[in-house]
Every structure is written in structure tokens, then in C-alpha cells.
Amino acid sequence: MSDFLGKAKEFADQHDEQVDQALEKGGDQIDDRTGGKYSQHVDRGVDEAQKRTGDGDTIPG
């Protein structure tokens, strides 16, 4: 299991921009499905996730 997590972290580090874009799209989907009801919380979660992958948030927000 730790080998999988290591590979996942390595991928995230190497493809930070793509990971950040995927997180952003996921957050947008949640906002769409909840009618934006939890938008503030979703945005904060996406921002924190982006900080913890790769070199940080590559998408200006």
C-alpha cells in the first residue's frame, strides 16, 4: 500500500498543474450539484488540497 501512496505523491509532484485543475473541476462539480450552498467550504477545501499537492496552487484564484 505504501508503494501506491509513494507513486501517487510522485505523480502529484510531477503533474501539479493537472492535479490542481482536476481539484478545481471537482470543486465546481460539487458547487453545481449543491447549488452553491457550500461553495465557501468547497473553495477552502480545494485551496487546501492544492497546497498539499505538488508545489502548491498553480491556478490563480
mmCIF file of N, CA and C in Angstrom:
data_model
loop_
_atom_site.group_PDB
_atom_site.id
_atom_site.type_symbol
_atom_site.label_atom_id
_atom_site.label_comp_id
_atom_site.label_asym_id
_atom_site.label_seq_id
_atom_site.Cartn_x
_atom_site.Cartn_y
_atom_site.Cartn_z
ATOM 1 N N MET A 1 0.828 -1.199 0.000
ATOM 2 C CA MET A 1 0.000 0.000 0.000
ATOM 3 C C MET A 1 0.871 1.261 0.000
ATOM 4 N N SER A 2 1.936 1.281 0.770
ATOM 5 C CA SER A 2 2.773 2.477 0.837
ATOM 6 C C SER A 2 3.447 2.756 -0.509
ATOM 7 N N ASP A 3 3.706 1.688 -1.295
ATOM 8 C CA ASP A 3 4.273 1.881 -2.629
ATOM 9 C C ASP A 3 3.292 2.657 -3.511
ATOM 10 N N PHE A 4 2.008 2.330 -3.406
ATOM 11 C CA PHE A 4 0.975 3.038 -4.172
ATOM 12 C C PHE A 4 0.930 4.507 -3.764
ATOM 13 N N LEU A 5 0.961 4.767 -2.456
ATOM 14 C CA LEU A 5 0.909 6.152 -1.982
ATOM 15 C C LEU A 5 2.138 6.930 -2.418
ATOM 16 N N GLY A 6 3.282 6.280 -2.419
ATOM 17 C CA GLY A 6 4.502 6.924 -2.879
ATOM 18 C C GLY A 6 4.413 7.298 -4.348
ATOM 19 N N LYS A 7 3.870 6.382 -5.144
ATOM 20 C CA LYS A 7 3.712 6.665 -6.576
ATOM 21 C C LYS A 7 2.698 7.780 -6.807
ATOM 22 N N ALA A 8 1.632 7.788 -6.007
ATOM 23 C CA ALA A 8 0.620 8.838 -6.145
ATOM 24 C C ALA A 8 1.214 10.205 -5.802
ATOM 25 N N LYS A 9 2.008 10.264 -4.737
ATOM 26 C CA LYS A 9 2.642 11.532 -4.362
ATOM 27 C C LYS A 9 3.630 11.971 -5.443
ATOM 28 N N GLU A 10 4.384 11.033 -5.974
ATOM 29 C CA GLU A 10 5.333 11.350 -7.036
ATOM 30 C C GLU A 10 4.600 11.906 -8.258
ATOM 31 N N PHE A 11 3.483 11.278 -8.627
ATOM 32 C CA PHE A 11 2.688 11.758 -9.758
ATOM 33 C C PHE A 11 2.191 13.179 -9.490
ATOM 34 N N ALA A 12 1.660 13.407 -8.293
ATOM 35 C CA ALA A 12 1.135 14.734 -7.950
ATOM 36 C C ALA A 12 2.237 15.785 -7.999
ATOM 37 N N ASP A 13 3.431 15.411 -7.548
ATOM 38 C CA ASP A 13 4.551 16.354 -7.581
ATOM 39 C C ASP A 13 4.969 16.680 -9.009
ATOM 40 N N GLN A 14 4.929 15.683 -9.880
ATOM 41 C CA GLN A 14 5.373 15.876 -11.260
ATOM 42 C C GLN A 14 4.324 16.565 -12.132
ATOM 43 N N HIS A 15 3.062 16.463 -11.739
ATOM 44 C CA HIS A 15 1.962 16.984 -12.560
ATOM 45 C C HIS A 15 1.076 17.926 -11.746
ATOM 46 N N ASP A 16 1.705 18.824 -11.039
ATOM 47 C CA ASP A 16 0.983 19.707 -10.125
ATOM 48 C C ASP A 16 -0.121 20.504 -10.814
ATOM 49 N N GLU A 17 0.178 21.037 -11.979
ATOM 50 C CA GLU A 17 -0.822 21.858 -12.668
ATOM 51 C C GLU A 17 -2.072 21.050 -13.016
ATOM 52 N N GLN A 18 -1.875 19.832 -13.519
ATOM 53 C CA GLN A 18 -3.017 18.984 -13.884
ATOM 54 C C GLN A 18 -3.813 18.574 -12.646
ATOM 55 N N VAL A 19 -3.112 18.281 -11.546
ATOM 56 C CA VAL A 19 -3.792 17.914 -10.305
ATOM 57 C C VAL A 19 -4.613 19.098 -9.807
ATOM 58 N N ASP A 20 -4.032 20.294 -9.838
ATOM 59 C CA ASP A 20 -4.764 21.486 -9.401
ATOM 60 C C ASP A 20 -6.011 21.721 -10.256
ATOM 61 N N GLN A 21 -5.890 21.524 -11.561
ATOM 62 C CA GLN A 21 -7.040 21.687 -12.454
ATOM 63 C C GLN A 21 -8.123 20.666 -12.134
ATOM 64 N N ALA A 22 -7.732 19.427 -11.865
ATOM 65 C CA ALA A 22 -8.709 18.384 -11.532
ATOM 66 C C ALA A 22 -9.420 18.706 -10.221
ATOM 67 N N LEU A 23 -8.676 19.185 -9.242
ATOM 68 C CA LEU A 23 -9.292 19.573 -7.971
ATOM 69 C C LEU A 23 -10.279 20.714 -8.179
ATOM 70 N N GLU A 24 -9.903 21.683 -9.007
ATOM 71 C CA GLU A 24 -10.781 22.825 -9.295
ATOM 72 C C GLU A 24 -12.078 22.354 -9.969
ATOM 73 N N LYS A 25 -11.945 21.462 -10.945
ATOM 74 C CA LYS A 25 -13.126 20.938 -11.637
ATOM 75 C C LYS A 25 -14.016 20.138 -10.691
ATOM 76 N N GLY A 26 -13.384 19.374 -9.801
ATOM 77 C CA GLY A 26 -14.158 18.622 -8.811
ATOM 78 C C GLY A 26 -14.937 19.550 -7.901
ATOM 79 N N GLY A 27 -14.297 20.616 -7.462
ATOM 80 C CA GLY A 27 -14.984 21.600 -6.624
ATOM 81 C C GLY A 27 -16.129 22.267 -7.360
ATOM 82 N N ASP A 28 -15.939 22.560 -8.640
ATOM 83 C CA ASP A 28 -17.010 23.152 -9.447
ATOM 84 C C ASP A 28 -18.193 22.193 -9.569
ATOM 85 N N GLN A 29 -17.912 20.904 -9.735
ATOM 86 C CA GLN A 29 -18.983 19.903 -9.826
ATOM 87 C C GLN A 29 -19.789 19.849 -8.527
ATOM 88 N N ILE A 30 -19.093 19.886 -7.405
ATOM 89 C CA ILE A 30 -19.786 19.876 -6.114
ATOM 90 C C ILE A 30 -20.657 21.119 -5.986
ATOM 91 N N ASP A 31 -20.119 22.275 -6.356
ATOM 92 C CA ASP A 31 -20.907 23.511 -6.308
ATOM 93 C C ASP A 31 -22.147 23.406 -7.192
ATOM 94 N N ASP A 32 -21.991 22.860 -8.395
ATOM 95 C CA ASP A 32 -23.127 22.705 -9.309
ATOM 96 C C ASP A 32 -24.198 21.790 -8.708
ATOM 97 N N ARG A 33 -23.768 20.691 -8.142
ATOM 98 C CA ARG A 33 -24.725 19.705 -7.619
ATOM 99 C C ARG A 33 -25.403 20.154 -6.330
ATOM 100 N N THR A 34 -24.767 21.051 -5.589
ATOM 101 C CA THR A 34 -25.363 21.538 -4.344
ATOM 102 C C THR A 34 -25.951 22.931 -4.505
ATOM 103 N N GLY A 35 -25.957 23.433 -5.738
ATOM 104 C CA GLY A 35 -26.499 24.760 -5.986
ATOM 105 C C GLY A 35 -25.673 25.856 -5.330
ATOM 106 N N GLY A 36 -24.396 25.578 -5.087
ATOM 107 C CA GLY A 36 -23.522 26.580 -4.485
ATOM 108 C C GLY A 36 -23.729 26.771 -2.995
ATOM 109 N N LYS A 37 -24.555 25.908 -2.395
ATOM 110 C CA LYS A 37 -24.898 26.050 -0.980
ATOM 111 C C LYS A 37 -23.667 25.996 -0.073
ATOM 112 N N TYR A 38 -22.687 25.182 -0.459
ATOM 113 C CA TYR A 38 -21.489 25.006 0.363
ATOM 114 C C TYR A 38 -20.250 25.550 -0.334
ATOM 115 N N SER A 39 -20.433 26.478 -1.224
ATOM 116 C CA SER A 39 -19.360 26.994 -2.064
ATOM 117 C C SER A 39 -18.156 27.477 -1.260
ATOM 118 N N GLN A 40 -18.393 28.194 -0.188
ATOM 119 C CA GLN A 40 -17.304 28.725 0.628
ATOM 120 C C GLN A 40 -16.468 27.584 1.210
ATOM 121 N N HIS A 41 -17.113 26.527 1.683
ATOM 122 C CA HIS A 41 -16.411 25.391 2.270
ATOM 123 C C HIS A 41 -15.671 24.589 1.197
ATOM 124 N N VAL A 42 -16.318 24.421 0.052
ATOM 125 C CA VAL A 42 -15.708 23.684 -1.050
ATOM 126 C C VAL A 42 -14.465 24.411 -1.539
ATOM 127 N N ASP A 43 -14.557 25.715 -1.717
ATOM 128 C CA ASP A 43 -13.412 26.510 -2.167
ATOM 129 C C ASP A 43 -12.245 26.395 -1.192
ATOM 130 N N ARG A 44 -12.543 26.453 0.090
ATOM 131 C CA ARG A 44 -11.489 26.335 1.099
ATOM 132 C C ARG A 44 -10.851 24.942 1.046
ATOM 133 N N GLY A 45 -11.672 23.907 0.863
ATOM 134 C CA GLY A 45 -11.151 22.545 0.751
ATOM 135 C C GLY A 45 -10.281 22.362 -0.479
ATOM 136 N N VAL A 46 -10.708 22.911 -1.606
ATOM 137 C CA VAL A 46 -9.928 22.823 -2.844
ATOM 138 C C VAL A 46 -8.604 23.556 -2.672
ATOM 139 N N ASP A 47 -8.639 24.739 -2.085
ATOM 140 C CA ASP A 47 -7.411 25.501 -1.863
ATOM 141 C C ASP A 47 -6.426 24.724 -0.988
ATOM 142 N N GLU A 48 -6.921 24.115 0.075
ATOM 143 C CA GLU A 48 -6.048 23.347 0.967
ATOM 144 C C GLU A 48 -5.488 22.122 0.255
ATOM 145 N N ALA A 49 -6.311 21.442 -0.528
ATOM 146 C CA ALA A 49 -5.845 20.269 -1.266
ATOM 147 C C ALA A 49 -4.775 20.671 -2.276
ATOM 148 N N GLN A 50 -4.960 21.795 -2.941
ATOM 149 C CA GLN A 50 -3.982 22.272 -3.918
ATOM 150 C C GLN A 50 -2.660 22.617 -3.240
ATOM 151 N N LYS A 51 -2.710 23.153 -2.036
ATOM 152 C CA LYS A 51 -1.486 23.481 -1.303
ATOM 153 C C LYS A 51 -0.707 22.219 -0.940
ATOM 154 N N ARG A 52 -1.423 21.117 -0.747
ATOM 155 C CA ARG A 52 -0.793 19.884 -0.275
ATOM 156 C C ARG A 52 -0.343 18.965 -1.407
ATOM 157 N N THR A 53 -0.572 19.373 -2.647
ATOM 158 C CA THR A 53 -0.128 18.564 -3.782
ATOM 159 C C THR A 53 0.936 19.327 -4.545
ATOM 160 N N GLY A 54 1.953 18.633 -4.954
ATOM 161 C CA GLY A 54 2.994 19.261 -5.749
ATOM 162 C C GLY A 54 3.628 20.429 -5.045
ATOM 163 N N ASP A 55 3.858 21.499 -5.777
ATOM 164 C CA ASP A 55 4.499 22.688 -5.230
ATOM 165 C C ASP A 55 3.477 23.720 -4.753
ATOM 166 N N GLY A 56 2.203 23.383 -4.758
ATOM 167 C CA GLY A 56 1.187 24.313 -4.287
ATOM 168 C C GLY A 56 0.242 24.710 -5.405
ATOM 169 N N ASP A 57 -0.590 25.649 -5.105
ATOM 170 C CA ASP A 57 -1.634 26.090 -6.029
ATOM 171 C C ASP A 57 -1.020 26.750 -7.252
ATOM 172 N N THR A 58 -1.283 26.175 -8.428
ATOM 173 C CA THR A 58 -0.771 26.755 -9.668
ATOM 174 C C THR A 58 -1.845 27.534 -10.404
ATOM 175 N N ILE A 59 -3.054 27.522 -9.881
ATOM 176 C CA ILE A 59 -4.171 28.217 -10.534
ATOM 177 C C ILE A 59 -4.450 29.500 -9.756
ATOM 178 N N PRO A 60 -4.313 30.644 -10.396
ATOM 179 C CA PRO A 60 -4.593 31.892 -9.675
ATOM 180 C C PRO A 60 -6.054 31.929 -9.243
ATOM 181 N N GLY A 61 -6.301 32.308 -8.026
ATOM 182 C CA GLY A 61 -7.650 32.253 -7.553
ATOM 183 C C GLY A 61 -8.134 33.507 -7.040
#
